[in-house]
mmCIF file of C-alpha atoms in Angstrom:
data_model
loop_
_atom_site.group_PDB
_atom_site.id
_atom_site.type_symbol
_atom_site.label_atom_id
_atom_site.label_comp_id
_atom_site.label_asym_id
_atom_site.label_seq_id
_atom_site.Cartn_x
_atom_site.Cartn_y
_atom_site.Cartn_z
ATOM 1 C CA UNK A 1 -16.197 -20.593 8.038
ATOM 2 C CA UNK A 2 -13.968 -19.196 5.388
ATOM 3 C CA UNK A 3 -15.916 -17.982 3.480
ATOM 4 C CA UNK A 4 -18.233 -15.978 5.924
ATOM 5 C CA UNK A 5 -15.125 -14.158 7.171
ATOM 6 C CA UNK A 6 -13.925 -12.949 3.698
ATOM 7 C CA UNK A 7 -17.522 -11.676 3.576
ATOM 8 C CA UNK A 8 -18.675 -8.317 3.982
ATOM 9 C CA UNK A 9 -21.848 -9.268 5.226
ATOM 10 C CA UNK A 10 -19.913 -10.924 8.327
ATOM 11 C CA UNK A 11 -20.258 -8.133 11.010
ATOM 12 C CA UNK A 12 -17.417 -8.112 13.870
ATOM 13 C CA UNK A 13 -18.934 -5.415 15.986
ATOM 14 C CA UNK A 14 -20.708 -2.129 15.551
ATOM 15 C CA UNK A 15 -19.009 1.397 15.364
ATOM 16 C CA UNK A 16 -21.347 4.290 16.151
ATOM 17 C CA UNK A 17 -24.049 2.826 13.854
ATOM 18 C CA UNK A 18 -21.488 1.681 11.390
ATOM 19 C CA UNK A 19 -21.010 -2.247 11.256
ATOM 20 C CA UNK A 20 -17.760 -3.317 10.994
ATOM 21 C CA UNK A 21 -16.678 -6.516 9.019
ATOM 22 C CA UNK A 22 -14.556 -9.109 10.175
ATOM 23 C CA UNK A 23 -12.622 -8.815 6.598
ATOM 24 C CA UNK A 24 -12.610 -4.898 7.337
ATOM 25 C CA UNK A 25 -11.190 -4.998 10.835
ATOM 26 C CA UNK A 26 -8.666 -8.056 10.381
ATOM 27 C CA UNK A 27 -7.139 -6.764 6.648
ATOM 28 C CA UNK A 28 -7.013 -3.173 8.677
ATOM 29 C CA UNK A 29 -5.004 -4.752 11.613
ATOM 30 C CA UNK A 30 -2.378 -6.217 9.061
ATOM 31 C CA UNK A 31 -1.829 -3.273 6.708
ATOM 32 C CA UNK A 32 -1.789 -0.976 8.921
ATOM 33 C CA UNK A 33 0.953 -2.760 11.015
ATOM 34 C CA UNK A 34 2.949 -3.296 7.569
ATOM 35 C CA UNK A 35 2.922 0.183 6.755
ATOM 36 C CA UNK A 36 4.374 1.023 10.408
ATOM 37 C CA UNK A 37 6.921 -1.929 9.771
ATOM 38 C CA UNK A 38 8.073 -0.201 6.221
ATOM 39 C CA UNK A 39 8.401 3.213 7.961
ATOM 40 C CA UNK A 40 10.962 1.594 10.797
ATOM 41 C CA UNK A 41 12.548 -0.372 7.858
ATOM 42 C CA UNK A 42 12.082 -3.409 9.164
ATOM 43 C CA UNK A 43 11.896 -6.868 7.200
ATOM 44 C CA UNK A 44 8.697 -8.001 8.435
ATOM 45 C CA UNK A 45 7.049 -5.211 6.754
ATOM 46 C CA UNK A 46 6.519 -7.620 3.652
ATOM 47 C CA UNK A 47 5.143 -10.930 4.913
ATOM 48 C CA UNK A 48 2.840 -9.187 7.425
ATOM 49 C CA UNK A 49 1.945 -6.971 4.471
ATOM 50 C CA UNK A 50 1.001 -9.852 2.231
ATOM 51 C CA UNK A 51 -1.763 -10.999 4.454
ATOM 52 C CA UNK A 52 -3.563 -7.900 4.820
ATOM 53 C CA UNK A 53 -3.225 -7.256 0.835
ATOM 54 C CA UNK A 54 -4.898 -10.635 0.202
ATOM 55 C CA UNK A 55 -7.830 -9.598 2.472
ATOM 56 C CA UNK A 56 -8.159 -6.525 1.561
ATOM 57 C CA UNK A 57 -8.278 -7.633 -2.160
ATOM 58 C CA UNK A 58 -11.552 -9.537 -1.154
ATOM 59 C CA UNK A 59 -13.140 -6.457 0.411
ATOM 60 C CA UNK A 60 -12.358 -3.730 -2.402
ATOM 61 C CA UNK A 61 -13.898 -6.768 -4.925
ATOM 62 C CA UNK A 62 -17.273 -6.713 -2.993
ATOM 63 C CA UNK A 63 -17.538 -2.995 -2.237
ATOM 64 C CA UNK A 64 -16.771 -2.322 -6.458
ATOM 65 C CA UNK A 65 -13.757 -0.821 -6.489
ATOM 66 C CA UNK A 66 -12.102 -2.724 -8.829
ATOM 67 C CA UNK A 67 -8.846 -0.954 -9.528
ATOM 68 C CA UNK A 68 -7.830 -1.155 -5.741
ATOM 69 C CA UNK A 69 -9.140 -4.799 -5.998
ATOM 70 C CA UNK A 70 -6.023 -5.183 -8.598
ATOM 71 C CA UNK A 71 -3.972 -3.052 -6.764
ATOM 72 C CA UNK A 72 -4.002 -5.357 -4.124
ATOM 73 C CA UNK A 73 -2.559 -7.982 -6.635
ATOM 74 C CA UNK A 74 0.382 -6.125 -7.139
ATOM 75 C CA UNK A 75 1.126 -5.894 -3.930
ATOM 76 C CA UNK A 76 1.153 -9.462 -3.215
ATOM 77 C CA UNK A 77 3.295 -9.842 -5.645
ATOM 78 C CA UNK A 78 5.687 -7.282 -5.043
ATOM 79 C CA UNK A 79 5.407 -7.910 -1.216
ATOM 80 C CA UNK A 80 7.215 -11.184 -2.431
ATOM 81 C CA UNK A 81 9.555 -9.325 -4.539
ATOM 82 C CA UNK A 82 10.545 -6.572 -2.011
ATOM 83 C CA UNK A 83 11.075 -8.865 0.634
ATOM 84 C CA UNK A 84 13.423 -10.827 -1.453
ATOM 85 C CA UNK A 85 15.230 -7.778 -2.170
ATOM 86 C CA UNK A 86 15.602 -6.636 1.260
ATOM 87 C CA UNK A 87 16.449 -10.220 2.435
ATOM 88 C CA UNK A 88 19.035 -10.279 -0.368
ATOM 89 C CA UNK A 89 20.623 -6.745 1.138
ATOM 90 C CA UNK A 90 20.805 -8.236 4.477
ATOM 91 C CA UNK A 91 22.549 -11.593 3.372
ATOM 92 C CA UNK A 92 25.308 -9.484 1.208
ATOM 93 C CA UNK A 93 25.649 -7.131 4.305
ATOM 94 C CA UNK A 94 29.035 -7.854 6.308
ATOM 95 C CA UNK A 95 29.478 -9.778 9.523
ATOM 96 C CA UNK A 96 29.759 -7.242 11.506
ATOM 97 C CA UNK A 97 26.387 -5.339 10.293
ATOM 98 C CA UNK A 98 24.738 -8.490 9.777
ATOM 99 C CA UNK A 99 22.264 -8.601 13.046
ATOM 100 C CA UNK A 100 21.490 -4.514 12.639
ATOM 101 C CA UNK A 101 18.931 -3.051 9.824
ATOM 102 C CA UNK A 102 21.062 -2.803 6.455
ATOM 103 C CA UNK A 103 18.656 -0.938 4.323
ATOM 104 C CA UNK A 104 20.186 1.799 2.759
ATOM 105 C CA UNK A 105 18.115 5.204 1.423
ATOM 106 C CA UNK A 106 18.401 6.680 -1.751
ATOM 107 C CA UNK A 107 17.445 9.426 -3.327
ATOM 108 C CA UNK A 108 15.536 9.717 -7.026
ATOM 109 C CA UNK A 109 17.335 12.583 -9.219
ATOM 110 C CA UNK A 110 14.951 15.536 -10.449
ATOM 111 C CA UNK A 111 14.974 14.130 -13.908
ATOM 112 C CA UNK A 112 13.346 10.629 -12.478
ATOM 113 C CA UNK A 113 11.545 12.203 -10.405
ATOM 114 C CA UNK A 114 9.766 14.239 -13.385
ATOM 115 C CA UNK A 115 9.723 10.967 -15.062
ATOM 116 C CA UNK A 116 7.631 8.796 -12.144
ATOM 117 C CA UNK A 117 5.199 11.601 -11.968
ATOM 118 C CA UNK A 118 4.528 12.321 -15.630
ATOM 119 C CA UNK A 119 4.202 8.335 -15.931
ATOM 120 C CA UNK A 120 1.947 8.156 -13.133
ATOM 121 C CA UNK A 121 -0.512 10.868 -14.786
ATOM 122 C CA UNK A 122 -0.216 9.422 -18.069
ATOM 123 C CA UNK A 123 -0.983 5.696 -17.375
ATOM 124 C CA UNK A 124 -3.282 6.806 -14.240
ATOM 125 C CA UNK A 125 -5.921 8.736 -16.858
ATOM 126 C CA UNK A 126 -5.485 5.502 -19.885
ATOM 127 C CA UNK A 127 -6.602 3.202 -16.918
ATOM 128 C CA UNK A 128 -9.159 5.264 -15.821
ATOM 129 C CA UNK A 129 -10.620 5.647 -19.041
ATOM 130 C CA UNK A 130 -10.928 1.894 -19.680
ATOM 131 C CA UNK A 131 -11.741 1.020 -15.826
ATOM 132 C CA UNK A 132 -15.063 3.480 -16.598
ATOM 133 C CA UNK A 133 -16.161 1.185 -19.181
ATOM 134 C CA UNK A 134 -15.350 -2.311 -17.676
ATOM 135 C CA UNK A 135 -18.527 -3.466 -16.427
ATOM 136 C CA UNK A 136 -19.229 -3.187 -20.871
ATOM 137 C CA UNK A 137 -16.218 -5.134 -21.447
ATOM 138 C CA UNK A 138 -16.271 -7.839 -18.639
ATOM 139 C CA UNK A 139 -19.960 -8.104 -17.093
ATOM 140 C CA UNK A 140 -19.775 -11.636 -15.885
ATOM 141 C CA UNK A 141 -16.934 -10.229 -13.660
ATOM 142 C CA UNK A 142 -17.399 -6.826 -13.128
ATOM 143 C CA UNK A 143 -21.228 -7.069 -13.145
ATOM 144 C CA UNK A 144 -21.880 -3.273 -11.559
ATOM 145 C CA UNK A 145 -19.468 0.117 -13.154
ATOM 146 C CA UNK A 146 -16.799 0.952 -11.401
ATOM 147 C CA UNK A 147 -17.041 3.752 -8.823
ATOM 148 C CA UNK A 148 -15.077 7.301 -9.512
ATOM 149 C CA UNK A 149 -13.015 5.321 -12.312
ATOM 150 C CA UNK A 150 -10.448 8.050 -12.552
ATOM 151 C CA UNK A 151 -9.778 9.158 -9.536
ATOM 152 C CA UNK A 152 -9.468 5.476 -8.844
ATOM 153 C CA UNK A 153 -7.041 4.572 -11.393
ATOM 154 C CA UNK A 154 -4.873 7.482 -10.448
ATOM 155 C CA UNK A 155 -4.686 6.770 -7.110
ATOM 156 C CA UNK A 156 -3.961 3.254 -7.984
ATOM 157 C CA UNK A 157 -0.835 4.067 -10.780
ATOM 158 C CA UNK A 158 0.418 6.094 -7.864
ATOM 159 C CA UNK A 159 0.573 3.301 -5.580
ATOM 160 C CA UNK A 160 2.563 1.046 -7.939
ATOM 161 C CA UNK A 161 4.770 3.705 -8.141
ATOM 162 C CA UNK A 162 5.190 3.813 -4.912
ATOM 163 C CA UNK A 163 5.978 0.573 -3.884
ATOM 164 C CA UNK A 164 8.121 0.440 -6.659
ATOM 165 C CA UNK A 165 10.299 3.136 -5.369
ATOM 166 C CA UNK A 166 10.142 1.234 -1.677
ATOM 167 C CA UNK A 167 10.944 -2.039 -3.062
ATOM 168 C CA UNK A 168 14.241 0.077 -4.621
ATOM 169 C CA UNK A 169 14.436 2.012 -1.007
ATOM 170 C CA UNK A 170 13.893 5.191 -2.567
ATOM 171 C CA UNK A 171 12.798 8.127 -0.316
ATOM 172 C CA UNK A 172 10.689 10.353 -2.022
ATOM 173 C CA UNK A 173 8.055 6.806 -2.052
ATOM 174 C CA UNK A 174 7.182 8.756 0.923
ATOM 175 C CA UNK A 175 5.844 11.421 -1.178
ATOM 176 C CA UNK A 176 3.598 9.191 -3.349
ATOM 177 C CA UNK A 177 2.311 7.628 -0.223
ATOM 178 C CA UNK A 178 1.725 10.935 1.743
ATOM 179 C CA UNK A 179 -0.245 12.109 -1.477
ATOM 180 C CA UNK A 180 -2.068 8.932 -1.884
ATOM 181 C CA UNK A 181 -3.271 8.716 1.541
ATOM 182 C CA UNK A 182 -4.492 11.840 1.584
ATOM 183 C CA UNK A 183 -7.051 11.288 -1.050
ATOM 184 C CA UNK A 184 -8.035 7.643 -0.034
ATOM 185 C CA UNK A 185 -8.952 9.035 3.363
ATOM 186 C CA UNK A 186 -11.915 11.020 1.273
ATOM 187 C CA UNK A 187 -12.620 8.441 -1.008
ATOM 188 C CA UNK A 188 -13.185 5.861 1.482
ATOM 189 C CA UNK A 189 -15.385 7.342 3.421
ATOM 190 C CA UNK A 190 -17.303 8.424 0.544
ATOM 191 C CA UNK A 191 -17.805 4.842 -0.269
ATOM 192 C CA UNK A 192 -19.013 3.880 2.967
ATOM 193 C CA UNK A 193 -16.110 2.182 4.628
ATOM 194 C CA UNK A 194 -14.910 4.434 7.905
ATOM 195 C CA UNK A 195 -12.902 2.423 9.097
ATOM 196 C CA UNK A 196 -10.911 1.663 6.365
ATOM 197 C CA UNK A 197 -10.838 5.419 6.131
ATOM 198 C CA UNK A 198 -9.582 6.405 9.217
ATOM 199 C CA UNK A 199 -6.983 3.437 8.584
ATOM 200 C CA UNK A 200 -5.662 5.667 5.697
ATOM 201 C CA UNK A 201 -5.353 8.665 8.342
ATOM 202 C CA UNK A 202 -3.175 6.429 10.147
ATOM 203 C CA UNK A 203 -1.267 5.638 6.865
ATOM 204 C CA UNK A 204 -0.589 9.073 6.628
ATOM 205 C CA UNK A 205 0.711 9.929 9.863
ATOM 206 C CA UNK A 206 2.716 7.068 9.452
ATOM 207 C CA UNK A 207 3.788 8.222 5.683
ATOM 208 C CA UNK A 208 5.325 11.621 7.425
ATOM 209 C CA UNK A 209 6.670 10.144 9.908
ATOM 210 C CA UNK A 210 8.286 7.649 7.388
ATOM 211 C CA UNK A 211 9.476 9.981 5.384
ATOM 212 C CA UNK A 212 11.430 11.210 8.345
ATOM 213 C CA UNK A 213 12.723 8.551 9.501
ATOM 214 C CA UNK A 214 14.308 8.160 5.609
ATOM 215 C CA UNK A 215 15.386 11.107 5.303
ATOM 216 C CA UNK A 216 17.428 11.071 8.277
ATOM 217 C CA UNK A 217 18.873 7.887 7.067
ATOM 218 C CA UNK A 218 19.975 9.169 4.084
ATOM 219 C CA UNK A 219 21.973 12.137 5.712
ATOM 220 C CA UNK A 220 23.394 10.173 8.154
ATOM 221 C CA UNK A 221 23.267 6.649 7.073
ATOM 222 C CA UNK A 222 26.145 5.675 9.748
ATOM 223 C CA UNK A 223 23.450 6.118 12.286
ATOM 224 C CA UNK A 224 20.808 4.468 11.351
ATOM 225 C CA UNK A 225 21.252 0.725 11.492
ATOM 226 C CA UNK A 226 18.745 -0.752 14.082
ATOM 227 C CA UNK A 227 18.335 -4.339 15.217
ATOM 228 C CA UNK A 228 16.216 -5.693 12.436
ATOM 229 C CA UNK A 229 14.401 -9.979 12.244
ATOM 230 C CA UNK A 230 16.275 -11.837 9.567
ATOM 231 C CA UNK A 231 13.873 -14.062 7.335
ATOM 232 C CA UNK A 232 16.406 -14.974 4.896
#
């Protein structure tokens, strides 16, 4: 039973001709509710987060794309990592903030800034470059080559990035993930997968909208603490 629901070849219903997997549709469900979590900066954004990165992981492996397939390794384990970081803000927050949302914004200086974004393009093309000759390296586990290696890489480095900078509550993550989104809508739907496509237009409504929300936080941080779940 497992097993046929982390396969692709497990159809949950049909989309205007397009059959939709239950391993599609479910891992949608969950990361796209994270994502609207992270935006509201709310707590629950990381363990609801986790379980759509773990199916998702299984989906990206079968459809070849095998840097998002790792991608979605690093966010499990940083979805452990950032939730223990903003479960550790919340438990050195004061009594009387304690029940409300006590994630603070921040801003990168322009000098970091140049330094995420240089890193990004540096590390994005090296892993690119090997990614395109994998299937050489590793056949038994990467038995087909990867799919648009660079672009995929890039994408990828600029996803680490940016949950990097969310894990640290750093606003302009919003920028990495409004850029990011923007290309994975195309490159999605190039490789066949709508819906996972049209998730990624959601993402980015969801990415300005984030932003937003941040940057309102940081310029008036006083007014911005919300009712927020505790999990730690």
């Amino acid at each position: 039973m497992l097993s046929a629901l982390l396969s692709v070849e497990t159809i949950a219903f049909d989309l205007w001709g397009y059959q939709i997997s239950w391993l599609e549709c479910i891992g949608t469900i969950f990361n796209f509710a994270a994502v609207v979590l992270a935006a509201r900066r709310n707590i629950w954004t990381w363990p609801i987060g986790i379980i759509g990165v773990v199916l998702f992981g299984f989906l990206f492996y079968q459809i070849n794309l095998y840097a998002d397939m790792a991608e979605q390794g690093y966010y499990l384990i940083t979805g452990i990592i950032g939730w223990y970081m903003w479960a550790g803000t919340s438990s050195r927050a004061s009594a009387p903030t304690r029940s409300s949302n006590p994630v603070v914004i921040r801003n990168l200086s322009r000098t970091e800034y140049i330094w995420w974004i240089t890193s990004i393009i540096v590390i994005g093309t090296a892993l690119g470059i090997l990614l395109g000759r994998i299937h050489i390296y590793l056949p038994r586990v990467f038995p087909e080559p990867a799919d648009l290696p660079l672009l995929d890489a890039i994408t990828t480095t600029t996803a680490f990035a940016a949950q990097i900078l969310m894990m640290q509550r750093k606003l302009q993550s919003w920028h990495l993930w409004i850029a990011l989104d923007i290309v994975a809508v195309g490159l999605y739907w190039y490789k066949q997968v709508p819906f996972v496509a049209v998730l990624y237009a959601l993402f980015l409504v969801n990415a300005i909208y984030g932003f937003k929300k941040w940057k309102a936080a940081v310029s008036h941080p006083a007014t911005e603490l919300t009712p927020t779940p505790q999990l730690a």
